[in-house]
Short mmCIF file of C-alpha atoms in Angstrom, two decimals:
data_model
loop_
_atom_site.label_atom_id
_atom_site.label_comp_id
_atom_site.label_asym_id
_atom_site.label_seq_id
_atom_site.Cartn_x
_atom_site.Cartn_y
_atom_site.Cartn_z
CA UNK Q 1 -48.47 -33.42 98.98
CA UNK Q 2 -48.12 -33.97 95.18
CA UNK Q 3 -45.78 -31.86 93.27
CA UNK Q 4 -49.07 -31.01 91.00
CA UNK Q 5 -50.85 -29.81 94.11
CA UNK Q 6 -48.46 -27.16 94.73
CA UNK Q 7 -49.93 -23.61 93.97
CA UNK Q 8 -47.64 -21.48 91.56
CA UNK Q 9 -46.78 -18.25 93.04
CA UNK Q 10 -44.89 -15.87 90.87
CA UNK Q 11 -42.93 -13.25 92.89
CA UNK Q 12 -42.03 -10.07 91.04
CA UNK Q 13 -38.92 -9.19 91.87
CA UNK Q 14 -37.69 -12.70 93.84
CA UNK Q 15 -34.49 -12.02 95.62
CA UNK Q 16 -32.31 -14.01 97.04
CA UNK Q 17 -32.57 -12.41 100.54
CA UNK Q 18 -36.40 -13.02 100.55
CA UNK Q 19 -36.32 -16.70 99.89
CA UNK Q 20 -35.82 -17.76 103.45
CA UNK Q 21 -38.60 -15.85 104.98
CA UNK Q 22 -40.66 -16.84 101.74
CA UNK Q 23 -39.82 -20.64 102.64
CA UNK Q 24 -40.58 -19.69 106.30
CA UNK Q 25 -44.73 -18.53 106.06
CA UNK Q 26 -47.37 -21.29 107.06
CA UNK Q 27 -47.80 -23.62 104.61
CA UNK Q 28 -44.83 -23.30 102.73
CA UNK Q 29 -44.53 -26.52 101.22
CA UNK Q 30 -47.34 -26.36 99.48
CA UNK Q 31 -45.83 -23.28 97.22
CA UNK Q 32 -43.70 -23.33 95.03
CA UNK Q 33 -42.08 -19.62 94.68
CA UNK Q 34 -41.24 -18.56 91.15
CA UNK Q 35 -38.97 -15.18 90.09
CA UNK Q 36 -40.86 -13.16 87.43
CA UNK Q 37 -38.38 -10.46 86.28
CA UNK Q 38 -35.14 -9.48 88.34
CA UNK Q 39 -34.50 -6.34 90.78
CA UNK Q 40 -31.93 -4.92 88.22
CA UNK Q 41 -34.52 -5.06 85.19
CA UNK Q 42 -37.69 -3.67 87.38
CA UNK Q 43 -35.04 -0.49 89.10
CA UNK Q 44 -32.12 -0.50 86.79
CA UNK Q 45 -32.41 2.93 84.78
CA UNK Q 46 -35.16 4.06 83.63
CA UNK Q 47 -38.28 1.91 83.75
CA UNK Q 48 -40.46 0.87 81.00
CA UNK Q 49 -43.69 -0.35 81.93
CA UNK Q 50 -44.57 -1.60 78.48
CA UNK Q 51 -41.19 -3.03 78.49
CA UNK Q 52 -41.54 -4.71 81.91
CA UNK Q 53 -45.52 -6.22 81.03
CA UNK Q 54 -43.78 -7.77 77.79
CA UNK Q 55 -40.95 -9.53 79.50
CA UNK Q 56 -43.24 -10.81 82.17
CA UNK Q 57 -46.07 -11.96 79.42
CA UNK Q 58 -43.13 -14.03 78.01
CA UNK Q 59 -42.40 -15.58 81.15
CA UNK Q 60 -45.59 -16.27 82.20
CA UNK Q 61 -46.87 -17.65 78.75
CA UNK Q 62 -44.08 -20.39 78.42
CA UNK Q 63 -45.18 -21.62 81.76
CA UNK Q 64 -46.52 -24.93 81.65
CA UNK Q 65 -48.66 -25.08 84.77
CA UNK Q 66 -51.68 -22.97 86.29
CA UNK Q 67 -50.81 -19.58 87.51
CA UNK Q 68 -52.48 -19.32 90.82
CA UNK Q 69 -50.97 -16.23 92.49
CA UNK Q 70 -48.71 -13.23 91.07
CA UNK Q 71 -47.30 -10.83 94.27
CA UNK Q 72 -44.88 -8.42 94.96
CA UNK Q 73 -43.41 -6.85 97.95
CA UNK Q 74 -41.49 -3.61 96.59
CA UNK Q 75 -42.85 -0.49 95.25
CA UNK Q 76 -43.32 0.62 91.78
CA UNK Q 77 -43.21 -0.46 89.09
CA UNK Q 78 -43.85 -3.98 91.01
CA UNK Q 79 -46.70 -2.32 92.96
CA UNK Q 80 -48.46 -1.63 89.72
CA UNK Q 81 -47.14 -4.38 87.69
CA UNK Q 82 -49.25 -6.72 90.57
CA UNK Q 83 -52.88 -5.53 88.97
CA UNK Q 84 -51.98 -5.09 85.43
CA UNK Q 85 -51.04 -8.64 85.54
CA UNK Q 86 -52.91 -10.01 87.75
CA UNK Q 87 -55.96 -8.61 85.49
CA UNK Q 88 -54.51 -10.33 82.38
CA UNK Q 89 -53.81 -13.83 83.88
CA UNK Q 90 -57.14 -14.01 86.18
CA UNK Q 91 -55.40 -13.94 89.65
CA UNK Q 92 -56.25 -11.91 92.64
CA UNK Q 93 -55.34 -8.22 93.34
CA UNK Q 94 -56.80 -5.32 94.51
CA UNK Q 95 -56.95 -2.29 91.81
CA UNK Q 96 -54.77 -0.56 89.78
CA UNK Q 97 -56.44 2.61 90.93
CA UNK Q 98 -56.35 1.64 94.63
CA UNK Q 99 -52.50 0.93 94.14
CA UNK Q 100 -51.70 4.24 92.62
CA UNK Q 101 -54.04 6.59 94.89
CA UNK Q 102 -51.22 5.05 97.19
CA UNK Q 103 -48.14 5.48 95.11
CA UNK Q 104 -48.85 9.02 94.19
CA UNK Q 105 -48.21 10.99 97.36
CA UNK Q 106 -49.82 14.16 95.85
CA UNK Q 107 -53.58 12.10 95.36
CA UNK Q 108 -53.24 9.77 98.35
CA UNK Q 109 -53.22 13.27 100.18
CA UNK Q 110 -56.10 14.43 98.21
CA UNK Q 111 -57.88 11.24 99.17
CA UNK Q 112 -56.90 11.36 102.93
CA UNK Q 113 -57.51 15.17 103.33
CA UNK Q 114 -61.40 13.41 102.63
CA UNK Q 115 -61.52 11.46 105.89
CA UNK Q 116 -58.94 11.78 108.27
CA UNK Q 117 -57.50 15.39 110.02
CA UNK Q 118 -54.00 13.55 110.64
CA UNK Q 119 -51.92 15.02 107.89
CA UNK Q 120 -49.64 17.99 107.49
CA UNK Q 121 -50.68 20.90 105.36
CA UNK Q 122 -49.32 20.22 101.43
CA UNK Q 123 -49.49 21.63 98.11
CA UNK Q 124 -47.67 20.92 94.61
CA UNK Q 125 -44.57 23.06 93.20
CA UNK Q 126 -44.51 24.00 90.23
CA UNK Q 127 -41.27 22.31 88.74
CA UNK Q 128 -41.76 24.35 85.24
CA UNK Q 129 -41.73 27.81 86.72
CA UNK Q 130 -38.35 30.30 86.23
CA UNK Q 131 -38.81 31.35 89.78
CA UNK Q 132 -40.60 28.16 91.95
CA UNK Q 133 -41.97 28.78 95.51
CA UNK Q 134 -43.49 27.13 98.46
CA UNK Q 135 -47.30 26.88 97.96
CA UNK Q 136 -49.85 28.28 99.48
CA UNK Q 137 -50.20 27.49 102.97
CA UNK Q 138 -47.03 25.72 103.82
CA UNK Q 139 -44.49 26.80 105.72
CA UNK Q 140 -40.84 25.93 106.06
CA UNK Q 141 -39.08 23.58 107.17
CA UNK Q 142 -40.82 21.56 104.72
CA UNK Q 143 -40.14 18.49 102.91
CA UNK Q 144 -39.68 18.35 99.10
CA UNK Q 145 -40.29 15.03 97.37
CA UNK Q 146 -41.50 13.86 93.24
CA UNK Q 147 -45.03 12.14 93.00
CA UNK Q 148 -43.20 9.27 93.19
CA UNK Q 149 -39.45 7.71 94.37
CA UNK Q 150 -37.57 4.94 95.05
CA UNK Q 151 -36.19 4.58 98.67
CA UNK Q 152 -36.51 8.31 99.61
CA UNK Q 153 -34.91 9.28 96.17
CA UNK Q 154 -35.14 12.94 95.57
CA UNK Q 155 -36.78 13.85 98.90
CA UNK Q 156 -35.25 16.70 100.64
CA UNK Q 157 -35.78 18.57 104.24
CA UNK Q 158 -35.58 22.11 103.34
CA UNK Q 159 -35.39 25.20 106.29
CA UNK Q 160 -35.59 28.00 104.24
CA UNK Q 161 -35.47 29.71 100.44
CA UNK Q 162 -32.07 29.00 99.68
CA UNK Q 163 -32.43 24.99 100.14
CA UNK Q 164 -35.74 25.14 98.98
CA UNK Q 165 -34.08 26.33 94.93
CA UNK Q 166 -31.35 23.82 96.02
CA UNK Q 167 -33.87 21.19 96.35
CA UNK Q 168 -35.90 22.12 93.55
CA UNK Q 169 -33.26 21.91 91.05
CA UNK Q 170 -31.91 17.91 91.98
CA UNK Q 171 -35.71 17.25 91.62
CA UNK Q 172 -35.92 18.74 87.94
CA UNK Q 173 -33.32 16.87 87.19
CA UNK Q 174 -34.10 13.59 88.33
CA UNK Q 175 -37.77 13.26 88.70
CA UNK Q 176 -38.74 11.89 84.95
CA UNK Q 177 -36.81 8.39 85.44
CA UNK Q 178 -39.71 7.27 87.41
CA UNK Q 179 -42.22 9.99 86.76
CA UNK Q 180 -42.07 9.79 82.88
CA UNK Q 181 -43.07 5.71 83.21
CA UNK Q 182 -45.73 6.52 86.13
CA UNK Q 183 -47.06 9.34 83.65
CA UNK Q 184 -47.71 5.50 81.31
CA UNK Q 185 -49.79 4.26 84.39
CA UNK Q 186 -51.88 7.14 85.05
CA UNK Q 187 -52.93 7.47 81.40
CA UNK Q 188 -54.54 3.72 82.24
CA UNK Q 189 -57.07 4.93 84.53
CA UNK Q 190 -60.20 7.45 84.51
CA UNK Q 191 -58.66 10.16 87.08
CA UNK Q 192 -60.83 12.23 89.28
CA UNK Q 193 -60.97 16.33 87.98
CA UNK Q 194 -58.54 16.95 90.47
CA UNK Q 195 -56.31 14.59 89.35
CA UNK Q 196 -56.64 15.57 85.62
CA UNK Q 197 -53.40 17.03 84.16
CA UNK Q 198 -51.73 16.53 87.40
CA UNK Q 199 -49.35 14.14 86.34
CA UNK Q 200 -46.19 11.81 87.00
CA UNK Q 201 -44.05 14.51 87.56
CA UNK Q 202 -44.95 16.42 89.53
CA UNK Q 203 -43.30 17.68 92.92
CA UNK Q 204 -45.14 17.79 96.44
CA UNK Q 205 -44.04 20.30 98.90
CA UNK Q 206 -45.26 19.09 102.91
CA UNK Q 207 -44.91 20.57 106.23
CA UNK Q 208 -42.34 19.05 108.28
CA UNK Q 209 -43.81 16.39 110.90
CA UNK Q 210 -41.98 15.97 114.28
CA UNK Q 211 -41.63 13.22 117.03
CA UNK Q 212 -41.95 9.71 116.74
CA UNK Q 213 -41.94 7.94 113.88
CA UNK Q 214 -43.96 4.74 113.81
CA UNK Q 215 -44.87 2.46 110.86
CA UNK Q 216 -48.43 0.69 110.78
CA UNK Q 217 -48.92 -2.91 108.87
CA UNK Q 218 -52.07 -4.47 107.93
CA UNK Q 219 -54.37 -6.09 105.25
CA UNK Q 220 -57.89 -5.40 103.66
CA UNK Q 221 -59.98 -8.96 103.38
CA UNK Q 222 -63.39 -9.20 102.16
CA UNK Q 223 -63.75 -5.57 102.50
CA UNK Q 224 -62.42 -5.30 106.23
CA UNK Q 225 -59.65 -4.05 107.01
CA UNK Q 226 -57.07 -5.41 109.45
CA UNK Q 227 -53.89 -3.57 111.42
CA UNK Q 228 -51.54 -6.58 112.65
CA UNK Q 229 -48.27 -4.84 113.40
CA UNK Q 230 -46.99 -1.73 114.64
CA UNK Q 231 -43.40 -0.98 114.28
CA UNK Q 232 -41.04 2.12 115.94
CA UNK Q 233 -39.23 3.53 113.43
CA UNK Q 234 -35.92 5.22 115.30
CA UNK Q 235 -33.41 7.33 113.08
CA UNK Q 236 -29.70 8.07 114.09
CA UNK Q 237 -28.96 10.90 116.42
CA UNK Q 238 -29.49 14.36 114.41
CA UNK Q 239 -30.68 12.44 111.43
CA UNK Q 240 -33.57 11.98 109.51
CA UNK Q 241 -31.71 8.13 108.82
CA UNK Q 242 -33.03 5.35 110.23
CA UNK Q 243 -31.41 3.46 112.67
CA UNK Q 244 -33.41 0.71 113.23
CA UNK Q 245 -36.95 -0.68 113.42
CA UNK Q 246 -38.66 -2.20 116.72
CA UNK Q 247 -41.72 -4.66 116.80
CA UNK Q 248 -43.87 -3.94 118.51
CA UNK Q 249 -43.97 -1.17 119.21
CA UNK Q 250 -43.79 0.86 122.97
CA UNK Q 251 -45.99 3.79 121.81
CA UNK Q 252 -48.93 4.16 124.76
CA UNK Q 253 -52.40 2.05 123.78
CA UNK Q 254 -54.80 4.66 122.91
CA UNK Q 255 -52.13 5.78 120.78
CA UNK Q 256 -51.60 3.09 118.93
CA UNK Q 257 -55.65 2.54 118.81
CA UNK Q 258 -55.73 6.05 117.13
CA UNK Q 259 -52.87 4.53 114.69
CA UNK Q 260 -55.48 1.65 113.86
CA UNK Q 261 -58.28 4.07 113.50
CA UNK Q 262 -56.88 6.44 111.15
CA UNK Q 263 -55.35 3.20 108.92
CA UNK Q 264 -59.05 1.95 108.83
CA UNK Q 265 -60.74 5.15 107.23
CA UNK Q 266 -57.71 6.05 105.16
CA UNK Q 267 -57.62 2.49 103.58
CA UNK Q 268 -61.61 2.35 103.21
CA UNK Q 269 -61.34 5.96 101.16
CA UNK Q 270 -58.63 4.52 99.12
CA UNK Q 271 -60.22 1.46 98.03
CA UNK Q 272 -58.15 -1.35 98.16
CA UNK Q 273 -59.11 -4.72 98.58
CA UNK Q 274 -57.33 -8.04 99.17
CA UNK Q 275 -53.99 -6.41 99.43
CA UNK Q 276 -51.69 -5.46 102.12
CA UNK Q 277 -50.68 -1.78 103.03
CA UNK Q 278 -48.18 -0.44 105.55
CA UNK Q 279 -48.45 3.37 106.33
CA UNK Q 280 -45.58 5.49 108.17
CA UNK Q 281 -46.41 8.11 110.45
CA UNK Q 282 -45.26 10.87 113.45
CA UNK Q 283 -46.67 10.64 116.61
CA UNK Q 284 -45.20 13.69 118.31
CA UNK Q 285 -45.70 13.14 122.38
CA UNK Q 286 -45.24 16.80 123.13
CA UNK Q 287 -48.83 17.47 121.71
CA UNK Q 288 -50.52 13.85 121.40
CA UNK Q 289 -50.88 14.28 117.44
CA UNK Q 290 -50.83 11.85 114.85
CA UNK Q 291 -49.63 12.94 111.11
CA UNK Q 292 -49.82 10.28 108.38
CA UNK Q 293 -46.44 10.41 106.21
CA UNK Q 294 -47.61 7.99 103.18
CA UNK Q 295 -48.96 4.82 102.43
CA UNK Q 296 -47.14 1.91 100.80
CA UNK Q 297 -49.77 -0.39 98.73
CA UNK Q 298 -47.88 -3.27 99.80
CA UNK Q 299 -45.95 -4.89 103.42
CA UNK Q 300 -42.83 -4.50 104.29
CA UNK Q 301 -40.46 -7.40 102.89
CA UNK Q 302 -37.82 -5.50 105.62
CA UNK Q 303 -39.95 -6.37 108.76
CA UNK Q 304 -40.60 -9.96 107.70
CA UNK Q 305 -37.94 -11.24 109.85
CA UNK Q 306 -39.15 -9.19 113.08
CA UNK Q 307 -42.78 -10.88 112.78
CA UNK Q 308 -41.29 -14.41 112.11
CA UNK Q 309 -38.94 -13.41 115.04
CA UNK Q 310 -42.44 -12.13 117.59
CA UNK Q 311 -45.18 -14.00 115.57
CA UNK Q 312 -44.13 -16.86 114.45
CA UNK Q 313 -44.48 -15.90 110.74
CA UNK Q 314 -43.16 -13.71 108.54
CA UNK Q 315 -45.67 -11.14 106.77
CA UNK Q 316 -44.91 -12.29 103.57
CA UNK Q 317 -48.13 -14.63 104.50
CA UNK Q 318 -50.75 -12.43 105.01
CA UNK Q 319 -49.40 -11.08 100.93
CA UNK Q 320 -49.59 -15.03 99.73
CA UNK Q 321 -52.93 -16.09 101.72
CA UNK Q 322 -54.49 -12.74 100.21
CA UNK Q 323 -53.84 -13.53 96.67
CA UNK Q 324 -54.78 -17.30 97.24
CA UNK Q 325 -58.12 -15.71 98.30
CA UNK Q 326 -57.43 -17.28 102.01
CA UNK Q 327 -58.22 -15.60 105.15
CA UNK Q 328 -54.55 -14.32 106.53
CA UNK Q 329 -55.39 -13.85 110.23
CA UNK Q 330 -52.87 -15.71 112.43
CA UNK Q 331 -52.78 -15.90 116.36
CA UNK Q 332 -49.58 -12.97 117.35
CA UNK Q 333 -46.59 -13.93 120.07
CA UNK Q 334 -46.09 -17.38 118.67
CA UNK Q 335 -42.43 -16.17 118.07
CA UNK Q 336 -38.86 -17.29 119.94
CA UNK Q 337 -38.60 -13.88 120.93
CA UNK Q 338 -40.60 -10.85 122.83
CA UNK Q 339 -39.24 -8.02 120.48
CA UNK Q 340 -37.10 -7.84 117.40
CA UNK Q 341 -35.39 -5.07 115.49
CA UNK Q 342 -34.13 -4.07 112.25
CA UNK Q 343 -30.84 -2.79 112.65
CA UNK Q 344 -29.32 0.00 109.57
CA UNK Q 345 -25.75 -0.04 109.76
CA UNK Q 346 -24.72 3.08 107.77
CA UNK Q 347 -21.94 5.30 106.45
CA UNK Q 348 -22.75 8.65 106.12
CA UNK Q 349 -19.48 9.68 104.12
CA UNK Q 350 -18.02 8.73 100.67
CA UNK Q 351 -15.80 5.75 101.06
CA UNK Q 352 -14.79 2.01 99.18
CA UNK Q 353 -16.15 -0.90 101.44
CA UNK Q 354 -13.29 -3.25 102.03
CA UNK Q 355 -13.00 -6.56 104.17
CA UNK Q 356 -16.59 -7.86 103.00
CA UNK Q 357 -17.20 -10.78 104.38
CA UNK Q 358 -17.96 -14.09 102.48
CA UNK Q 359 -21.49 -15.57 102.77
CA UNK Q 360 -19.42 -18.56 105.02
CA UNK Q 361 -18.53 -16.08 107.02
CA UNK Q 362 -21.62 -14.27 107.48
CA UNK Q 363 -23.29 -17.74 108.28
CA UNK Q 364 -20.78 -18.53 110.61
CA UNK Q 365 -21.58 -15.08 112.73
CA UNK Q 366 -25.38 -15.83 112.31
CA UNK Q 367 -24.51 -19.43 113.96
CA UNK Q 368 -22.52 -17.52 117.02
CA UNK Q 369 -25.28 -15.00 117.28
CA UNK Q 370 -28.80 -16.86 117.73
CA UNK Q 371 -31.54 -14.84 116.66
CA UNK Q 372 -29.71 -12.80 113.95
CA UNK Q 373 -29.66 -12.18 110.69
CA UNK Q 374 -27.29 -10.14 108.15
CA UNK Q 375 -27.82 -8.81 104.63
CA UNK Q 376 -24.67 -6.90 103.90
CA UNK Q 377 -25.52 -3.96 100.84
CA UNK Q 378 -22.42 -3.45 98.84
CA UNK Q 379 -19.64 -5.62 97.24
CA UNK Q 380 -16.27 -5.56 98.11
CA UNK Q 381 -14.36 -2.73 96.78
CA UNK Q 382 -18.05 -0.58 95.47
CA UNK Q 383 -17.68 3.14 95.87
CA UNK Q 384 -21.13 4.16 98.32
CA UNK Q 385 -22.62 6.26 95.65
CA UNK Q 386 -22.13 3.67 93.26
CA UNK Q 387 -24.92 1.90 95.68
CA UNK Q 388 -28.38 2.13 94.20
CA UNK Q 389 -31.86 2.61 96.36
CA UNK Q 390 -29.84 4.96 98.63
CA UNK Q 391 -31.36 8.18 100.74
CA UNK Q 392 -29.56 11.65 100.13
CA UNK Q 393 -28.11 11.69 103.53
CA UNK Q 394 -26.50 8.22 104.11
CA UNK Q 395 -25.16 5.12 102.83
CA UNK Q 396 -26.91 2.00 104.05
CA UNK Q 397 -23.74 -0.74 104.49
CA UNK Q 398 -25.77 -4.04 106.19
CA UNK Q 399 -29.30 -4.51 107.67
CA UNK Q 400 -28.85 -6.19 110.99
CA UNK Q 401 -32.00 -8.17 112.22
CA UNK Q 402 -32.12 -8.95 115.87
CA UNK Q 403 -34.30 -10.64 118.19
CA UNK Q 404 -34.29 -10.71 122.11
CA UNK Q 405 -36.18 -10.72 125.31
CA UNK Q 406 -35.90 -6.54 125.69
CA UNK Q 407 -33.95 -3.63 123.80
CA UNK Q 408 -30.84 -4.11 125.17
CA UNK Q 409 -30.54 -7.77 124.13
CA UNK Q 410 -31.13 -6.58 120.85
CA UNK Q 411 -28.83 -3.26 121.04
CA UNK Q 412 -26.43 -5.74 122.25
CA UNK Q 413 -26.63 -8.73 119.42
CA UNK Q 414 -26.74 -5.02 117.08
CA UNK Q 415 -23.21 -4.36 118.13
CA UNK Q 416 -21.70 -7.95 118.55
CA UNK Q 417 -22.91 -8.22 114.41
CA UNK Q 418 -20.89 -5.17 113.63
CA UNK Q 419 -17.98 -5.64 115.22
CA UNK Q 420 -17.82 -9.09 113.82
CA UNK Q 421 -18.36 -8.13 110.20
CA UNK Q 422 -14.98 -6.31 110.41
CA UNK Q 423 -16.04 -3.58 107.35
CA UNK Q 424 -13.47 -1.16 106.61
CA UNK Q 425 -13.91 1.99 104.48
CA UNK Q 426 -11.30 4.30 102.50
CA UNK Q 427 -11.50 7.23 100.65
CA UNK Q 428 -13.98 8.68 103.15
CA UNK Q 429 -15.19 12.67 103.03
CA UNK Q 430 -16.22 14.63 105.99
CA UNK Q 431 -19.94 15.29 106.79
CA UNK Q 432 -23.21 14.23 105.28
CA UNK Q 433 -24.43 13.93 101.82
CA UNK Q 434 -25.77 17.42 101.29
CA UNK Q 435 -29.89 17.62 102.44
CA UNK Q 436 -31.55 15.64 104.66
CA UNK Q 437 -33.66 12.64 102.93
CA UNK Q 438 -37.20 11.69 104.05
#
């Protein structure tokens, strides 16, 4: 293959922990992967979406080549940055509206309350009243959470009225550094009347889901839409946290059928088209019910290792065969391994991380360890809070991927990784962080 031959894909927001599972889809040698803006510019602060568009315009325009794909794996502003430019330039997306009747959790409940039953009861709060209150409808415990966040960012578990002020309050405060840029977004489409006046910043109040938590990813192609994977999502003990992610998943099959079915008609009413989605949800086995938590407008760059680990490919290909305008189906349990799992090793106290090993070292463990893989989170010496994209329970310190033949092969690499990464922490507080995070 000729270097000219190659197709251009521009990745907003490249990282350097992507790249291998990037290099590692189908076909790979005939991309070549190119970074269009940085993590700290699109998350750092607050965003600009003007700002962003012009810096990416700049790099795109002094390319001298054909632009044949522009894609993105994390959520806003890249999730709306990925139609805005892909309009400009002439590549494939689905639509800014379809992206942000996702992103905005108070409309992509409007739109699923249409056609689908699986979803707690909701309502807004009003952030601007002297004396806020739960609306209409929903009862505590409830969860508290902006239009729109980062990571879990301002979304609290709240039990009663005292928490509920508690949680109002760190939402006032820090809801405009992504809902005063998403307000720029809306104003770029024709909303709905229900949707008129509504808003960036707004806050969402939901009735709390319980059980299982499971995560559903898939693709819409030519107007179909496709489930692929479905993870288990399993938190810490007493923790809303999560400890790790399993593929795929042990729920029963005409559970997970139900999972497929209610992805299908949600993503239909939403609108999106050559895209991929992943939606979280509760399956609580007490009562047999499904409840749809949200929808992310894009995959899950976290669970590419756990399909490339099972499948043979990481999902980063159905994203780069979509915007190719290439059918992404591929064949499932081509993989070394039967399951795989995405460990969170956390702290959930105050502390400095010490003893952080080198990248020599980290390679060396992966060597020692087949079937791992270790992204430690902070630099040696960083206070936790100082850590940015963090829930407001815990402090994520290394994701741990594993694969194996069963759960305990992988519980068992899990712990082998941690005790070999030797972290140490100082300065540490008792307890949590204050509210649970989503």
């Amino acid at each position: 293959m000729t270097e000219e031959s190659r197709k251009n894909i521009f990745v907003i927001g490249l990282d350097e922990s992507n790249l291998p599972t990037l290099h590692a889809v189908p076909d790979a040698d005939g991309y070549r992967f190119h970074q269009l803006l940085t993590i700290d510019e699109l998350q750092g602060g607050e965003v600009s979406v003007p700002d962003l568009l012009d810096r990416a315009r700049t790099v795109l325009n002094a390319f001298d080549g054909k632009i044949d794909a522009i894609v993105g794996y994390w959520d806003f502003p890249v999730s709306t940055l990925v139609p805005l430019l892909g309009a400009e330039y002439g590549t494939l997306t689905t639509s800014l509206e379809s992206m942000v009747k996702c992103e905005h959790k108070y409309w992509s409940r409007l739109e699923q309350e249409k056609v689908i039953d699986e979803h707690p009861r909701f309502g807004r709060v009003d952030l601007e009243s002297d004396d806020p209150k739960p609306p209409p409808g929903v009862d505590f415990p409830m969860w508290l959470k902006p239009a729109l966040s980062y990571s879990s960012e301002l979304a609290y578990g709240v039990a009663d009225m005292d928490e509920f002020r508690e949680a109002v309050a760190s939402i006032r405060e820090g809801i405009s550094r992504v809902g005063r840029p998403f307000d720029h977004v809306l104003g770029l489409l024709e909303l709905p009347p229900e949707m008129r006046g509504v808003g960036g910043q707004v806050c969402l109040a939901e009735e709390a889901m319980t059980g299982l938590q499971v995560a559903v990813e898939g693709y819409v192609h030519d107007g179909e839409v496709t489930v692929y994977g479905v993870l288990d999502s399993i938190n810490y003990p007493d923790s809303s946290s999560f400890l790790r992610h399993q593929y795929p998943s042990t729920l029963p099959a005409p559970v997970i059928a139900q999972l497929h079915d209610v992805s299908r008609r949600t993503m239909k009413q939403i609108g999106m088209e050559e895209a991929t989605f992943s939606i979280e949800y509760f399956y609580d086995p007490k009562t047999g019910t499904v409840s749809l938590l949200e929808i992310n407008p894009r995959h899950s760059q976290s669970h590419a290792e756990l399909f490339d680990f099972v499948d043979g490919a990481p999902n980063h290909h159905r994203m780069i065969s979509l915007a190719l305008g290439r059918d992404p189906a591929l064949p499932a349990g081509q993989g070394p391994y039967r399951v795989a799992a995405k460990w969170y090793y956390r702290w959930f106290g105050e502390g400095r991380v010490h003893q952080v090993p080198t990248p020599e070292e980290i390679a060396r463990i992966e060597r020692e360890i087949p079937g791992v893989r270790i992204d430690v989170v902070p630099e040696e010496g960083q206070r936790l809070s100082s850590v940015p994209q963090q829930d407001s329970y815990s402090y994520e310190v290394a994701h741990i991927f594993t694969g194996g033949d069963d759960e305990d092969e992988l519980r068992s690499k899990f712990d082998r990784c941690v005790a070999a990464l030797g972290l140490s922490f100082d300065e540490t507080a008792p307890g949590g962080r204050g509210l649970k995070s989503d």
